[in-house]
Structures are given as C-alpha cells and as structure tokens.
Amino acid sequence: MANGSVSKDGVSGEVWTKTCQILRRELGEATFGSWLGQASLREQDGDVCLVAATGVARDWIRRHAWRRIGELWAQNDPMGRSLALKSKMEFEGRGAAAQAAAASVATTSTPAAAGQEAPSTARPAPIPGPASAPRRAAPDPADLRPAPSLARQQGLQDRFSFDTFVPGPSNEFAFAVARRVASWADGHFNPVLFHGPYGFGKTHLLNALAWEAMQTGEARRVVYLTAERFTSTFVRAIQDRQTAAFKAELRNADLLLIDDVHFVAGKQNTQEELFHTLIALIEDGRRVVLTADRSPSELSEMEPRLRSHLQSGLVCGIEPADRALRLGILERKLAILAQAGGFLPSAQGDVLQFLADRFTDSVRELEGALNTLVARVGGDIARLGLDEAQAILRPHLACSEKRVTVDQIQKAVAEHYGLKQADIISERRARVVARPRQAAMWIAKQITTRSLPDIGRRFGGRDHTTVLHAVRRIEALKQDDPVLARDLDAIIRKLRS
C-alpha cells in the first residue's frame, strides 16, 4: 500500500489549488488536462510531493512546467517547503508499480521493457504482443475480402505516417498514445479519443496509427473508417438487409479506427449502432480509437450514453500548433517536397517565419501555402525572398484575410492582459504594461501593412526605433517563452476570427 497521503492540514491543498488555477490559464485547458489534470499533491514522511499519474507525464512536467510550478509554489506556500516530483509508480513503490504496469500507456512504439515505467489505470483483456510482419492492408466493411488496394479505397493515405508527423508540446501526448496503441503493446485505455480543432493533425495521427498497426500486427484485423462512411455503410446495409454482415465485420476487428465521430451526432440509428459496436469490442478486449473536433463533454447533440462511453477511456486533446511547431512542420514539408522535386530543402528564414505567423488556424492551410510557393518557383525556393513570396500568396490571402487595424490590436492585447487600451499607448514603463505594449507592436508589424513610423505614431507618438526594438525583443523572447508564444497566437487568432 502507498504510504503517502493527501495533506491533512489543508495548506498544501490550498497552495496547489492556487497553482493549478494559474497553470490552467497559462497552459490552456487541453494541455493542463493531458499532463497535470491527473496529478495529485501527496505527503510522505513530512515531505510534499507532486505525484504525476505516469512516468511520461512526470517527464513532460519536468521539461515544460516544473520551473513555473516551483515559482508559483514558492510564492504561495507560507511554510516555505520544497516540492518534489515523482510518478505514481515511484511514489507508491515497486509493489503497486508491478500491478499498474500491466495496464499502462507508454510513449514508445514497442512494449515496455523490464523495469520500464508506463502510464497506468485501465486493465482491458490482455492482447498478445506485436508480431513482426510486412504491412497488410485493412479490410473494408463494404467488402469482406482483405486486399492491399482496399486501404486506399477506405481512405488511408500513404503520406500520413508517424515519420511525417511533427510532434510538439500541443500534440506530443496524443502522439505518444498513438504510437503505443499502434505497437499492440499490453496496457491500453479503451477507447482512446483524440480531439482538437480542424486541421491540426487528428486525421494524420489516425492514418499513421492504422499503417503502423497493420505493419506490426500481421494476423490482426484493422478497420479504418470516417464516421461519414460508417453512417453511409450502415444505411446501405439496412437497405440491402446486410446488417448482420456489417456488424460481424466491425465486431471482428482487433482495432477499429473512426475519424470525425462527431459526424454521427443527431443521427439516432447510427449512434445506436456505434454504441453497441463500442460495447461489443471493448468487452471483448479489442481496441477502439476515435477522433472528434471537440471533447466528448461538448458533443451536446450526441446521445448521453454514447458520449459517456467516449469519455470512459482516454481523452487526448490536441491544441493548435504553436509557432515553433509550425516552423517544424514547414521544414518537414519542405524536405518532402524537395525530395520529390529533386532540389535542396532550403528556404529563407523570413519566408518560413512569414508562413508560420500568417497561417495559424490550420496546418493544412500552412502546408498549402508552402505547396503554392514550391509549385510556382520549384527548385528556386531557396532564393525566394519575402516580398516575392507575399506577392505570390497575396491572391490567396485576399479572399480570406480580415483587415485588422492597429486600434483593434491594441484593444485585443489590452483585454488579453487585463489592461485598458489607454495603458498600451501611455508612457508607463512598468513591465506589466511595457511587455504587452511590445507584444501589440510586434503583432501590428506581423499582420498589418503599416510601416514602423506609422505604428509608432499610433502608439502614443513613439519613434520607429522604439517599434523596431519592441519587434526584435518579442522575437527573441518568444523563442524561449512558450507562454508568451501562446499568448501571441491566441490574440492573432482572435483578431482574425
């Protein structure tokens, strides 16, 4: 048994509650929920310890949030105690760990080695380890004959693989879970649901999972469907009186993957069939992975018991890509295009930065913009300057770009940071005002056509060198400050919505 306990005096709990409130706001709901939502504050031999649900979560917290947690803890703990960080396995000891390891979700694509820690809570029926075999295409519910060509017929795309997926803070938890599921390793939350905005990698992740699962599991049946195809195939089966064959095909799958499950919301008969399919598969120890554009709790049009089952396994949020991840996606995409076109994968930094800062709402749009540039200039992409790139893309931007004014930027930044617009253009130099002012100047330079002198005049008559300093300062800061980078992305997205 664990020899730790929740603090009895309530002080630690109050400090951690305050810390969580700030972290939730700074990290975002999905990131906080994925990594810190299951963490708990425990006491052991008089020491206070933050216990992460898994070793994966512990490592992420240490890399991305531990310094900030330490700052907040020190600010709010009246007793000045130090705070340790451990996984649940480390805290509770090896005895509990041995039991937990049988139902873990880890970050590697192979089963956990002896002594390797992995996330743990659920305990579905064990499934044998991965079989080494060549890739085999998934069977299609509309055709029971397993043939390689059917993989494309049912919508799987070769370009969507784990090798072409770029992980980052906004999606690395979902990426780790997908790799674990694809390896057929024991220890699996069931079902798994990935959710997030349109265009940020859910379909890519599900395709990659399908390809990898077919490659590592020769004798296993993998079925990939969009929810729209699930619906249309089910309706056709009813019309053709083939519902028994439809049910048998899906319920004999070792792994069922359904993309855009939110599509079935409001379709009563389809929801009923999907619900019973999930129940049959999960009770038989088979695996189910789905994607949706929202978390299950937000799918208000979905039948409550189906929504409840979607929430009963592991829900992984995928947030919009931050700037660093968008740049990584561009570099990976450029490498792929260069390999296909026979030219060097090189582009000027300011061109890639322009694309990363302009196309923030969808990875598909981001990649589409790069496709357009490469289609126009081919191997000369390395010599393409920013002005020419903007000229090439201007017709594509004009139809969808919302004109944003400096005044609107000032108001949006002030609202985001809890200030007044008058503060942004005032002479106040306190950091609480100066940093948002610099951020507003940087945004004005990024998304308006105003010159530096013009921007300066609109910020209380400041000189253009002040604006240039602000732009350079924010450029430097956001490279190492993920909170600032997320703030800038959020403000720009709101201005363009």
mmCIF file with all atom_site columns, C-alpha atoms in Angstrom, residues 201-397:
data_model
loop_
_atom_site.group_PDB
_atom_site.id
_atom_site.type_symbol
_atom_site.label_atom_id
_atom_site.label_alt_id
_atom_site.label_comp_id
_atom_site.label_asym_id
_atom_site.label_entity_id
_atom_site.label_seq_id
_atom_site.pdbx_PDB_ins_code
_atom_site.Cartn_x
_atom_site.Cartn_y
_atom_site.Cartn_z
_atom_site.occupancy
_atom_site.B_iso_or_equiv
_atom_site.pdbx_formal_charge
_atom_site.auth_seq_id
_atom_site.auth_comp_id
_atom_site.auth_asym_id
_atom_site.auth_atom_id
_atom_site.pdbx_PDB_model_num
ATOM 1   C CA . GLY A 1 201 ? -3.301  16.512  -37.267 1.00 0.00 ? 201 GLY A CA 1
ATOM 2   C CA . LYS A 1 202 ? -6.076  14.223  -35.976 1.00 0.00 ? 202 LYS A CA 1
ATOM 3   C CA . THR A 1 203 ? -6.606  12.501  -39.321 1.00 0.00 ? 203 THR A CA 1
ATOM 4   C CA . HIS A 1 204 ? -2.841  12.300  -39.873 1.00 0.00 ? 204 HIS A CA 1
ATOM 5   C CA . LEU A 1 205 ? -2.403  10.654  -36.470 1.00 0.00 ? 205 LEU A CA 1
ATOM 6   C CA . LEU A 1 206 ? -5.206  8.152   -37.077 1.00 0.00 ? 206 LEU A CA 1
ATOM 7   C CA . ASN A 1 207 ? -3.834  7.214   -40.518 1.00 0.00 ? 207 ASN A CA 1
ATOM 8   C CA . ALA A 1 208 ? -0.345  6.804   -39.097 1.00 0.00 ? 208 ALA A CA 1
ATOM 9   C CA . LEU A 1 209 ? -1.717  4.604   -36.323 1.00 0.00 ? 209 LEU A CA 1
ATOM 10  C CA . ALA A 1 210 ? -3.526  2.435   -38.877 1.00 0.00 ? 210 ALA A CA 1
ATOM 11  C CA . TRP A 1 211 ? -0.473  1.956   -41.105 1.00 0.00 ? 211 TRP A CA 1
ATOM 12  C CA . GLU A 1 212 ? 1.796   1.162   -38.160 1.00 0.00 ? 212 GLU A CA 1
ATOM 13  C CA . ALA A 1 213 ? -0.712  -1.242  -36.604 1.00 0.00 ? 213 ALA A CA 1
ATOM 14  C CA . MET A 1 214 ? -1.076  -3.133  -39.881 1.00 0.00 ? 214 MET A CA 1
ATOM 15  C CA . GLN A 1 215 ? 2.690   -3.359  -40.227 1.00 0.00 ? 215 GLN A CA 1
ATOM 16  C CA . THR A 1 216 ? 3.326   -4.635  -36.701 1.00 0.00 ? 216 THR A CA 1
ATOM 17  C CA . GLY A 1 217 ? 0.324   -6.948  -36.458 1.00 0.00 ? 217 GLY A CA 1
ATOM 18  C CA . GLU A 1 218 ? 0.150   -9.423  -39.341 1.00 0.00 ? 218 GLU A CA 1
ATOM 19  C CA . ALA A 1 219 ? -2.729  -11.514 -38.033 1.00 0.00 ? 219 ALA A CA 1
ATOM 20  C CA . ARG A 1 220 ? -4.724  -8.607  -36.676 1.00 0.00 ? 220 ARG A CA 1
ATOM 21  C CA . ARG A 1 221 ? -7.710  -7.007  -38.368 1.00 0.00 ? 221 ARG A CA 1
ATOM 22  C CA . VAL A 1 222 ? -7.517  -3.219  -38.602 1.00 0.00 ? 222 VAL A CA 1
ATOM 23  C CA . VAL A 1 223 ? -10.562 -1.300  -39.801 1.00 0.00 ? 223 VAL A CA 1
ATOM 24  C CA . TYR A 1 224 ? -10.321 2.426   -40.567 1.00 0.00 ? 224 TYR A CA 1
ATOM 25  C CA . LEU A 1 225 ? -13.459 4.439   -41.321 1.00 0.00 ? 225 LEU A CA 1
ATOM 26  C CA . THR A 1 226 ? -14.600 8.016   -41.294 1.00 0.00 ? 226 THR A CA 1
ATOM 27  C CA . ALA A 1 227 ? -17.786 8.472   -39.297 1.00 0.00 ? 227 ALA A CA 1
ATOM 28  C CA . GLU A 1 228 ? -19.478 9.552   -42.521 1.00 0.00 ? 228 GLU A CA 1
ATOM 29  C CA . ARG A 1 229 ? -18.536 6.263   -44.145 1.00 0.00 ? 229 ARG A CA 1
ATOM 30  C CA . PHE A 1 230 ? -19.622 4.353   -41.067 1.00 0.00 ? 230 PHE A CA 1
ATOM 31  C CA . THR A 1 231 ? -23.029 6.023   -41.423 1.00 0.00 ? 231 THR A CA 1
ATOM 32  C CA . SER A 1 232 ? -23.418 5.507   -45.164 1.00 0.00 ? 232 SER A CA 1
ATOM 33  C CA . THR A 1 233 ? -22.258 1.879   -44.992 1.00 0.00 ? 233 THR A CA 1
ATOM 34  C CA . PHE A 1 234 ? -24.657 1.187   -42.135 1.00 0.00 ? 234 PHE A CA 1
ATOM 35  C CA . VAL A 1 235 ? -27.577 2.770   -44.028 1.00 0.00 ? 235 VAL A CA 1
ATOM 36  C CA . ARG A 1 236 ? -26.726 0.760   -47.146 1.00 0.00 ? 236 ARG A CA 1
ATOM 37  C CA . ALA A 1 237 ? -26.514 -2.433  -45.066 1.00 0.00 ? 237 ALA A CA 1
ATOM 38  C CA . ILE A 1 238 ? -30.038 -1.772  -43.741 1.00 0.00 ? 238 ILE A CA 1
ATOM 39  C CA . GLN A 1 239 ? -31.347 -1.161  -47.237 1.00 0.00 ? 239 GLN A CA 1
ATOM 40  C CA . ASP A 1 240 ? -29.679 -4.320  -48.564 1.00 0.00 ? 240 ASP A CA 1
ATOM 41  C CA . ARG A 1 241 ? -30.627 -6.345  -45.469 1.00 0.00 ? 241 ARG A CA 1
ATOM 42  C CA . GLN A 1 242 ? -26.965 -6.971  -44.769 1.00 0.00 ? 242 GLN A CA 1
ATOM 43  C CA . THR A 1 243 ? -26.769 -5.599  -41.233 1.00 0.00 ? 243 THR A CA 1
ATOM 44  C CA . ALA A 1 244 ? -25.526 -8.920  -39.864 1.00 0.00 ? 244 ALA A CA 1
ATOM 45  C CA . ALA A 1 245 ? -22.509 -8.844  -42.217 1.00 0.00 ? 245 ALA A CA 1
ATOM 46  C CA . PHE A 1 246 ? -21.864 -5.201  -41.365 1.00 0.00 ? 246 PHE A CA 1
ATOM 47  C CA . LYS A 1 247 ? -21.895 -5.907  -37.640 1.00 0.00 ? 247 LYS A CA 1
ATOM 48  C CA . ALA A 1 248 ? -19.761 -9.029  -37.986 1.00 0.00 ? 248 ALA A CA 1
ATOM 49  C CA . GLU A 1 249 ? -17.104 -7.194  -39.979 1.00 0.00 ? 249 GLU A CA 1
ATOM 50  C CA . LEU A 1 250 ? -16.730 -4.364  -37.465 1.00 0.00 ? 250 LEU A CA 1
ATOM 51  C CA . ARG A 1 251 ? -17.020 -6.502  -34.352 1.00 0.00 ? 251 ARG A CA 1
ATOM 52  C CA . ASN A 1 252 ? -14.367 -8.897  -35.588 1.00 0.00 ? 252 ASN A CA 1
ATOM 53  C CA . ALA A 1 253 ? -11.864 -6.056  -35.874 1.00 0.00 ? 253 ALA A CA 1
ATOM 54  C CA . ASP A 1 254 ? -8.922  -6.162  -33.486 1.00 0.00 ? 254 ASP A CA 1
ATOM 55  C CA . LEU A 1 255 ? -8.569  -2.397  -33.909 1.00 0.00 ? 255 LEU A CA 1
ATOM 56  C CA . LEU A 1 256 ? -11.376 -0.107  -35.049 1.00 0.00 ? 256 LEU A CA 1
ATOM 57  C CA . LEU A 1 257 ? -10.448 3.454   -36.027 1.00 0.00 ? 257 LEU A CA 1
ATOM 58  C CA . ILE A 1 258 ? -13.200 6.029   -36.640 1.00 0.00 ? 258 ILE A CA 1
ATOM 59  C CA . ASP A 1 259 ? -12.358 9.550   -37.786 1.00 0.00 ? 259 ASP A CA 1
ATOM 60  C CA . ASP A 1 260 ? -14.612 12.560  -37.053 1.00 0.00 ? 260 ASP A CA 1
ATOM 61  C CA . VAL A 1 261 ? -17.005 10.709  -34.753 1.00 0.00 ? 261 VAL A CA 1
ATOM 62  C CA . HIS A 1 262 ? -18.842 13.987  -34.091 1.00 0.00 ? 262 HIS A CA 1
ATOM 63  C CA . PHE A 1 263 ? -20.450 13.450  -37.517 1.00 0.00 ? 263 PHE A CA 1
ATOM 64  C CA . VAL A 1 264 ? -22.860 10.869  -36.044 1.00 0.00 ? 264 VAL A CA 1
ATOM 65  C CA . ALA A 1 265 ? -24.287 13.366  -33.505 1.00 0.00 ? 265 ALA A CA 1
ATOM 66  C CA . GLY A 1 266 ? -28.017 13.744  -34.080 1.00 0.00 ? 266 GLY A CA 1
ATOM 67  C CA . LYS A 1 267 ? -28.257 10.537  -36.161 1.00 0.00 ? 267 LYS A CA 1
ATOM 68  C CA . GLN A 1 268 ? -30.178 8.313   -33.781 1.00 0.00 ? 268 GLN A CA 1
ATOM 69  C CA . ASN A 1 269 ? -29.927 4.920   -35.520 1.00 0.00 ? 269 ASN A CA 1
ATOM 70  C CA . THR A 1 270 ? -26.253 5.383   -36.370 1.00 0.00 ? 270 THR A CA 1
ATOM 71  C CA . GLN A 1 271 ? -25.454 6.376   -32.788 1.00 0.00 ? 271 GLN A CA 1
ATOM 72  C CA . GLU A 1 272 ? -27.274 3.305   -31.518 1.00 0.00 ? 272 GLU A CA 1
ATOM 73  C CA . GLU A 1 273 ? -25.254 1.014   -33.796 1.00 0.00 ? 273 GLU A CA 1
ATOM 74  C CA . LEU A 1 274 ? -21.980 2.733   -32.906 1.00 0.00 ? 274 LEU A CA 1
ATOM 75  C CA . PHE A 1 275 ? -22.751 2.438   -29.203 1.00 0.00 ? 275 PHE A CA 1
ATOM 76  C CA . HIS A 1 276 ? -23.360 -1.321  -29.412 1.00 0.00 ? 276 HIS A CA 1
ATOM 77  C CA . THR A 1 277 ? -20.269 -1.748  -31.603 1.00 0.00 ? 277 THR A CA 1
ATOM 78  C CA . LEU A 1 278 ? -18.116 0.000   -28.996 1.00 0.00 ? 278 LEU A CA 1
ATOM 79  C CA . ILE A 1 279 ? -19.578 -2.090  -26.195 1.00 0.00 ? 279 ILE A CA 1
ATOM 80  C CA . ALA A 1 280 ? -19.003 -5.358  -28.091 1.00 0.00 ? 280 ALA A CA 1
ATOM 81  C CA . LEU A 1 281 ? -15.416 -4.528  -28.988 1.00 0.00 ? 281 LEU A CA 1
ATOM 82  C CA . ILE A 1 282 ? -14.376 -3.199  -25.579 1.00 0.00 ? 282 ILE A CA 1
ATOM 83  C CA . GLU A 1 283 ? -15.943 -6.097  -23.684 1.00 0.00 ? 283 GLU A CA 1
ATOM 84  C CA . ASP A 1 284 ? -14.060 -8.492  -25.975 1.00 0.00 ? 284 ASP A CA 1
ATOM 85  C CA . GLY A 1 285 ? -10.744 -6.747  -25.251 1.00 0.00 ? 285 GLY A CA 1
ATOM 86  C CA . ARG A 1 286 ? -10.470 -5.254  -28.741 1.00 0.00 ? 286 ARG A CA 1
ATOM 87  C CA . ARG A 1 287 ? -9.300  -1.715  -29.297 1.00 0.00 ? 287 ARG A CA 1
ATOM 88  C CA . VAL A 1 288 ? -11.118 1.400   -30.450 1.00 0.00 ? 288 VAL A CA 1
ATOM 89  C CA . VAL A 1 289 ? -9.608  4.783   -31.365 1.00 0.00 ? 289 VAL A CA 1
ATOM 90  C CA . LEU A 1 290 ? -11.673 7.765   -32.492 1.00 0.00 ? 290 LEU A CA 1
ATOM 91  C CA . THR A 1 291 ? -11.245 11.448  -33.326 1.00 0.00 ? 291 THR A CA 1
ATOM 92  C CA . ALA A 1 292 ? -13.591 14.392  -32.856 1.00 0.00 ? 292 ALA A CA 1
ATOM 93  C CA . ASP A 1 293 ? -13.460 18.142  -33.270 1.00 0.00 ? 293 ASP A CA 1
ATOM 94  C CA . ARG A 1 294 ? -14.451 18.668  -29.609 1.00 0.00 ? 294 ARG A CA 1
ATOM 95  C CA . SER A 1 295 ? -14.122 16.873  -26.333 1.00 0.00 ? 295 SER A CA 1
ATOM 96  C CA . PRO A 1 296 ? -16.955 14.381  -25.635 1.00 0.00 ? 296 PRO A CA 1
ATOM 97  C CA . SER A 1 297 ? -18.430 16.663  -22.973 1.00 0.00 ? 297 SER A CA 1
ATOM 98  C CA . GLU A 1 298 ? -19.029 19.294  -25.667 1.00 0.00 ? 298 GLU A CA 1
ATOM 99  C CA . LEU A 1 299 ? -20.830 16.934  -28.080 1.00 0.00 ? 299 LEU A CA 1
ATOM 100 C CA . SER A 1 300 ? -24.229 18.041  -26.806 1.00 0.00 ? 300 SER A CA 1
ATOM 101 C CA . GLU A 1 301 ? -26.170 16.554  -29.739 1.00 0.00 ? 301 GLU A CA 1
ATOM 102 C CA . MET A 1 302 ? -24.751 13.103  -29.095 1.00 0.00 ? 302 MET A CA 1
ATOM 103 C CA . GLU A 1 303 ? -26.744 10.567  -27.130 1.00 0.00 ? 303 GLU A CA 1
ATOM 104 C CA . PRO A 1 304 ? -25.670 10.714  -23.450 1.00 0.00 ? 304 PRO A CA 1
ATOM 105 C CA . ARG A 1 305 ? -24.738 7.042   -23.046 1.00 0.00 ? 305 ARG A CA 1
ATOM 106 C CA . LEU A 1 306 ? -22.587 7.108   -26.210 1.00 0.00 ? 306 LEU A CA 1
ATOM 107 C CA . ARG A 1 307 ? -20.958 10.330  -25.052 1.00 0.00 ? 307 ARG A CA 1
ATOM 108 C CA . SER A 1 308 ? -20.319 8.722   -21.664 1.00 0.00 ? 308 SER A CA 1
ATOM 109 C CA . HIS A 1 309 ? -18.563 5.737   -23.271 1.00 0.00 ? 309 HIS A CA 1
ATOM 110 C CA . LEU A 1 310 ? -16.374 8.051   -25.349 1.00 0.00 ? 310 LEU A CA 1
ATOM 111 C CA . GLN A 1 311 ? -15.267 9.674   -22.090 1.00 0.00 ? 311 GLN A CA 1
ATOM 112 C CA . SER A 1 312 ? -14.668 6.396   -20.264 1.00 0.00 ? 312 SER A CA 1
ATOM 113 C CA . GLY A 1 313 ? -11.258 5.607   -21.759 1.00 0.00 ? 313 GLY A CA 1
ATOM 114 C CA . LEU A 1 314 ? -8.522  8.126   -22.533 1.00 0.00 ? 314 LEU A CA 1
ATOM 115 C CA . VAL A 1 315 ? -9.370  11.551  -23.957 1.00 0.00 ? 315 VAL A CA 1
ATOM 116 C CA . CYS A 1 316 ? -6.366  13.315  -25.553 1.00 0.00 ? 316 CYS A CA 1
ATOM 117 C CA . GLY A 1 317 ? -6.621  16.968  -26.515 1.00 0.00 ? 317 GLY A CA 1
ATOM 118 C CA . ILE A 1 318 ? -4.667  18.324  -29.488 1.00 0.00 ? 318 ILE A CA 1
ATOM 119 C CA . GLU A 1 319 ? -4.207  22.070  -29.314 1.00 0.00 ? 319 GLU A CA 1
ATOM 120 C CA . PRO A 1 320 ? -3.401  24.445  -32.202 1.00 0.00 ? 320 PRO A CA 1
ATOM 121 C CA . ALA A 1 321 ? 0.263   24.244  -33.127 1.00 0.00 ? 321 ALA A CA 1
ATOM 122 C CA . ASP A 1 322 ? 2.493   26.900  -31.613 1.00 0.00 ? 322 ASP A CA 1
ATOM 123 C CA . ARG A 1 323 ? 4.936   28.862  -33.742 1.00 0.00 ? 323 ARG A CA 1
ATOM 124 C CA . ALA A 1 324 ? 7.884   26.543  -33.127 1.00 0.00 ? 324 ALA A CA 1
ATOM 125 C CA . LEU A 1 325 ? 5.808   23.537  -34.164 1.00 0.00 ? 325 LEU A CA 1
ATOM 126 C CA . ARG A 1 326 ? 4.518   25.344  -37.272 1.00 0.00 ? 326 ARG A CA 1
ATOM 127 C CA . LEU A 1 327 ? 8.104   26.073  -38.299 1.00 0.00 ? 327 LEU A CA 1
ATOM 128 C CA . GLY A 1 328 ? 8.987   22.413  -37.725 1.00 0.00 ? 328 GLY A CA 1
ATOM 129 C CA . ILE A 1 329 ? 6.049   21.338  -39.897 1.00 0.00 ? 329 ILE A CA 1
ATOM 130 C CA . LEU A 1 330 ? 7.193   23.674  -42.672 1.00 0.00 ? 330 LEU A CA 1
ATOM 131 C CA . GLU A 1 331 ? 10.736  22.295  -42.549 1.00 0.00 ? 331 GLU A CA 1
ATOM 132 C CA . ARG A 1 332 ? 9.482   18.708  -42.684 1.00 0.00 ? 332 ARG A CA 1
ATOM 133 C CA . LYS A 1 333 ? 7.087   19.506  -45.543 1.00 0.00 ? 333 LYS A CA 1
ATOM 134 C CA . LEU A 1 334 ? 9.812   21.320  -47.475 1.00 0.00 ? 334 LEU A CA 1
ATOM 135 C CA . ALA A 1 335 ? 12.102  18.293  -47.101 1.00 0.00 ? 335 ALA A CA 1
ATOM 136 C CA . ILE A 1 336 ? 9.387   16.039  -48.541 1.00 0.00 ? 336 ILE A CA 1
ATOM 137 C CA . LEU A 1 337 ? 8.710   18.395  -51.466 1.00 0.00 ? 337 LEU A CA 1
ATOM 138 C CA . ALA A 1 338 ? 12.438  18.764  -52.139 1.00 0.00 ? 338 ALA A CA 1
ATOM 139 C CA . GLN A 1 339 ? 12.940  15.003  -52.220 1.00 0.00 ? 339 GLN A CA 1
ATOM 140 C CA . ALA A 1 340 ? 10.081  14.618  -54.697 1.00 0.00 ? 340 ALA A CA 1
ATOM 141 C CA . GLY A 1 341 ? 11.236  17.550  -56.842 1.00 0.00 ? 341 GLY A CA 1
ATOM 142 C CA . GLY A 1 342 ? 14.959  16.858  -56.747 1.00 0.00 ? 342 GLY A CA 1
ATOM 143 C CA . PHE A 1 343 ? 16.109  20.133  -55.199 1.00 0.00 ? 343 PHE A CA 1
ATOM 144 C CA . LEU A 1 344 ? 17.723  21.184  -51.940 1.00 0.00 ? 344 LEU A CA 1
ATOM 145 C CA . PRO A 1 345 ? 15.329  21.555  -48.974 1.00 0.00 ? 345 PRO A CA 1
ATOM 146 C CA . SER A 1 346 ? 16.248  25.170  -48.250 1.00 0.00 ? 346 SER A CA 1
ATOM 147 C CA . ALA A 1 347 ? 14.246  28.383  -47.899 1.00 0.00 ? 347 ALA A CA 1
ATOM 148 C CA . GLN A 1 348 ? 14.968  31.810  -46.485 1.00 0.00 ? 348 GLN A CA 1
ATOM 149 C CA . GLY A 1 349 ? 14.184  32.118  -42.794 1.00 0.00 ? 349 GLY A CA 1
ATOM 150 C CA . ASP A 1 350 ? 11.976  35.195  -43.111 1.00 0.00 ? 350 ASP A CA 1
ATOM 151 C CA . VAL A 1 351 ? 9.805   33.411  -45.690 1.00 0.00 ? 351 VAL A CA 1
ATOM 152 C CA . LEU A 1 352 ? 9.214   30.437  -43.397 1.00 0.00 ? 352 LEU A CA 1
ATOM 153 C CA . GLN A 1 353 ? 8.606   32.774  -40.463 1.00 0.00 ? 353 GLN A CA 1
ATOM 154 C CA . PHE A 1 354 ? 6.057   34.718  -42.504 1.00 0.00 ? 354 PHE A CA 1
ATOM 155 C CA . LEU A 1 355 ? 4.182   31.493  -43.310 1.00 0.00 ? 355 LEU A CA 1
ATOM 156 C CA . ALA A 1 356 ? 4.307   30.338  -39.672 1.00 0.00 ? 356 ALA A CA 1
ATOM 157 C CA . ASP A 1 357 ? 2.989   33.681  -38.405 1.00 0.00 ? 357 ASP A CA 1
ATOM 158 C CA . ARG A 1 358 ? 0.360   34.138  -41.112 1.00 0.00 ? 358 ARG A CA 1
ATOM 159 C CA . PHE A 1 359 ? -1.192  30.648  -41.258 1.00 0.00 ? 359 PHE A CA 1
ATOM 160 C CA . THR A 1 360 ? -2.017  29.912  -37.624 1.00 0.00 ? 360 THR A CA 1
ATOM 161 C CA . ASP A 1 361 ? -5.513  28.449  -37.925 1.00 0.00 ? 361 ASP A CA 1
ATOM 162 C CA . SER A 1 362 ? -4.797  25.188  -39.732 1.00 0.00 ? 362 SER A CA 1
ATOM 163 C CA . VAL A 1 363 ? -1.800  23.034  -40.574 1.00 0.00 ? 363 VAL A CA 1
ATOM 164 C CA . ARG A 1 364 ? -3.487  22.187  -43.871 1.00 0.00 ? 364 ARG A CA 1
ATOM 165 C CA . GLU A 1 365 ? -3.552  25.869  -44.835 1.00 0.00 ? 365 GLU A CA 1
ATOM 166 C CA . LEU A 1 366 ? 0.055   26.234  -43.715 1.00 0.00 ? 366 LEU A CA 1
ATOM 167 C CA . GLU A 1 367 ? 1.211   23.333  -45.875 1.00 0.00 ? 367 GLU A CA 1
ATOM 168 C CA . GLY A 1 368 ? -0.982  24.554  -48.744 1.00 0.00 ? 368 GLY A CA 1
ATOM 169 C CA . ALA A 1 369 ? 0.779   27.923  -48.746 1.00 0.00 ? 369 ALA A CA 1
ATOM 170 C CA . LEU A 1 370 ? 4.176   26.209  -48.979 1.00 0.00 ? 370 LEU A CA 1
ATOM 171 C CA . ASN A 1 371 ? 2.853   23.958  -51.756 1.00 0.00 ? 371 ASN A CA 1
ATOM 172 C CA . THR A 1 372 ? 1.811   27.087  -53.673 1.00 0.00 ? 372 THR A CA 1
ATOM 173 C CA . LEU A 1 373 ? 5.268   28.648  -53.391 1.00 0.00 ? 373 LEU A CA 1
ATOM 174 C CA . VAL A 1 374 ? 7.066   25.472  -54.458 1.00 0.00 ? 374 VAL A CA 1
ATOM 175 C CA . ALA A 1 375 ? 4.648   24.959  -57.355 1.00 0.00 ? 375 ALA A CA 1
ATOM 176 C CA . ARG A 1 376 ? 5.426   28.484  -58.594 1.00 0.00 ? 376 ARG A CA 1
ATOM 177 C CA . VAL A 1 377 ? 9.206   28.584  -58.195 1.00 0.00 ? 377 VAL A CA 1
ATOM 178 C CA . GLY A 1 378 ? 10.237  24.931  -57.832 1.00 0.00 ? 378 GLY A CA 1
ATOM 179 C CA . GLY A 1 379 ? 13.918  24.492  -57.006 1.00 0.00 ? 379 GLY A CA 1
ATOM 180 C CA . ASP A 1 380 ? 14.356  28.271  -56.765 1.00 0.00 ? 380 ASP A CA 1
ATOM 181 C CA . ILE A 1 381 ? 12.556  28.240  -53.405 1.00 0.00 ? 381 ILE A CA 1
ATOM 182 C CA . ALA A 1 382 ? 15.915  28.793  -51.689 1.00 0.00 ? 382 ALA A CA 1
ATOM 183 C CA . ARG A 1 383 ? 16.325  32.141  -53.484 1.00 0.00 ? 383 ARG A CA 1
ATOM 184 C CA . LEU A 1 384 ? 12.731  33.256  -52.984 1.00 0.00 ? 384 LEU A CA 1
ATOM 185 C CA . GLY A 1 385 ? 12.583  36.496  -50.981 1.00 0.00 ? 385 GLY A CA 1
ATOM 186 C CA . LEU A 1 386 ? 9.863   37.600  -48.576 1.00 0.00 ? 386 LEU A CA 1
ATOM 187 C CA . ASP A 1 387 ? 8.397   40.282  -50.863 1.00 0.00 ? 387 ASP A CA 1
ATOM 188 C CA . GLU A 1 388 ? 8.083   37.847  -53.768 1.00 0.00 ? 388 GLU A CA 1
ATOM 189 C CA . ALA A 1 389 ? 6.570   35.165  -51.526 1.00 0.00 ? 389 ALA A CA 1
ATOM 190 C CA . GLN A 1 390 ? 3.980   37.630  -50.234 1.00 0.00 ? 390 GLN A CA 1
ATOM 191 C CA . ALA A 1 391 ? 3.189   38.690  -53.809 1.00 0.00 ? 391 ALA A CA 1
ATOM 192 C CA . ILE A 1 392 ? 2.649   35.058  -54.880 1.00 0.00 ? 392 ILE A CA 1
ATOM 193 C CA . LEU A 1 393 ? 0.357   34.355  -51.945 1.00 0.00 ? 393 LEU A CA 1
ATOM 194 C CA . ARG A 1 394 ? -1.496  37.695  -51.976 1.00 0.00 ? 394 ARG A CA 1
ATOM 195 C CA . PRO A 1 395 ? -4.375  36.477  -54.205 1.00 0.00 ? 395 PRO A CA 1
ATOM 196 C CA . HIS A 1 396 ? -4.912  33.529  -51.877 1.00 0.00 ? 396 HIS A CA 1
ATOM 197 C CA . LEU A 1 397 ? -4.802  35.728  -48.792 1.00 0.00 ? 397 LEU A CA 1
#
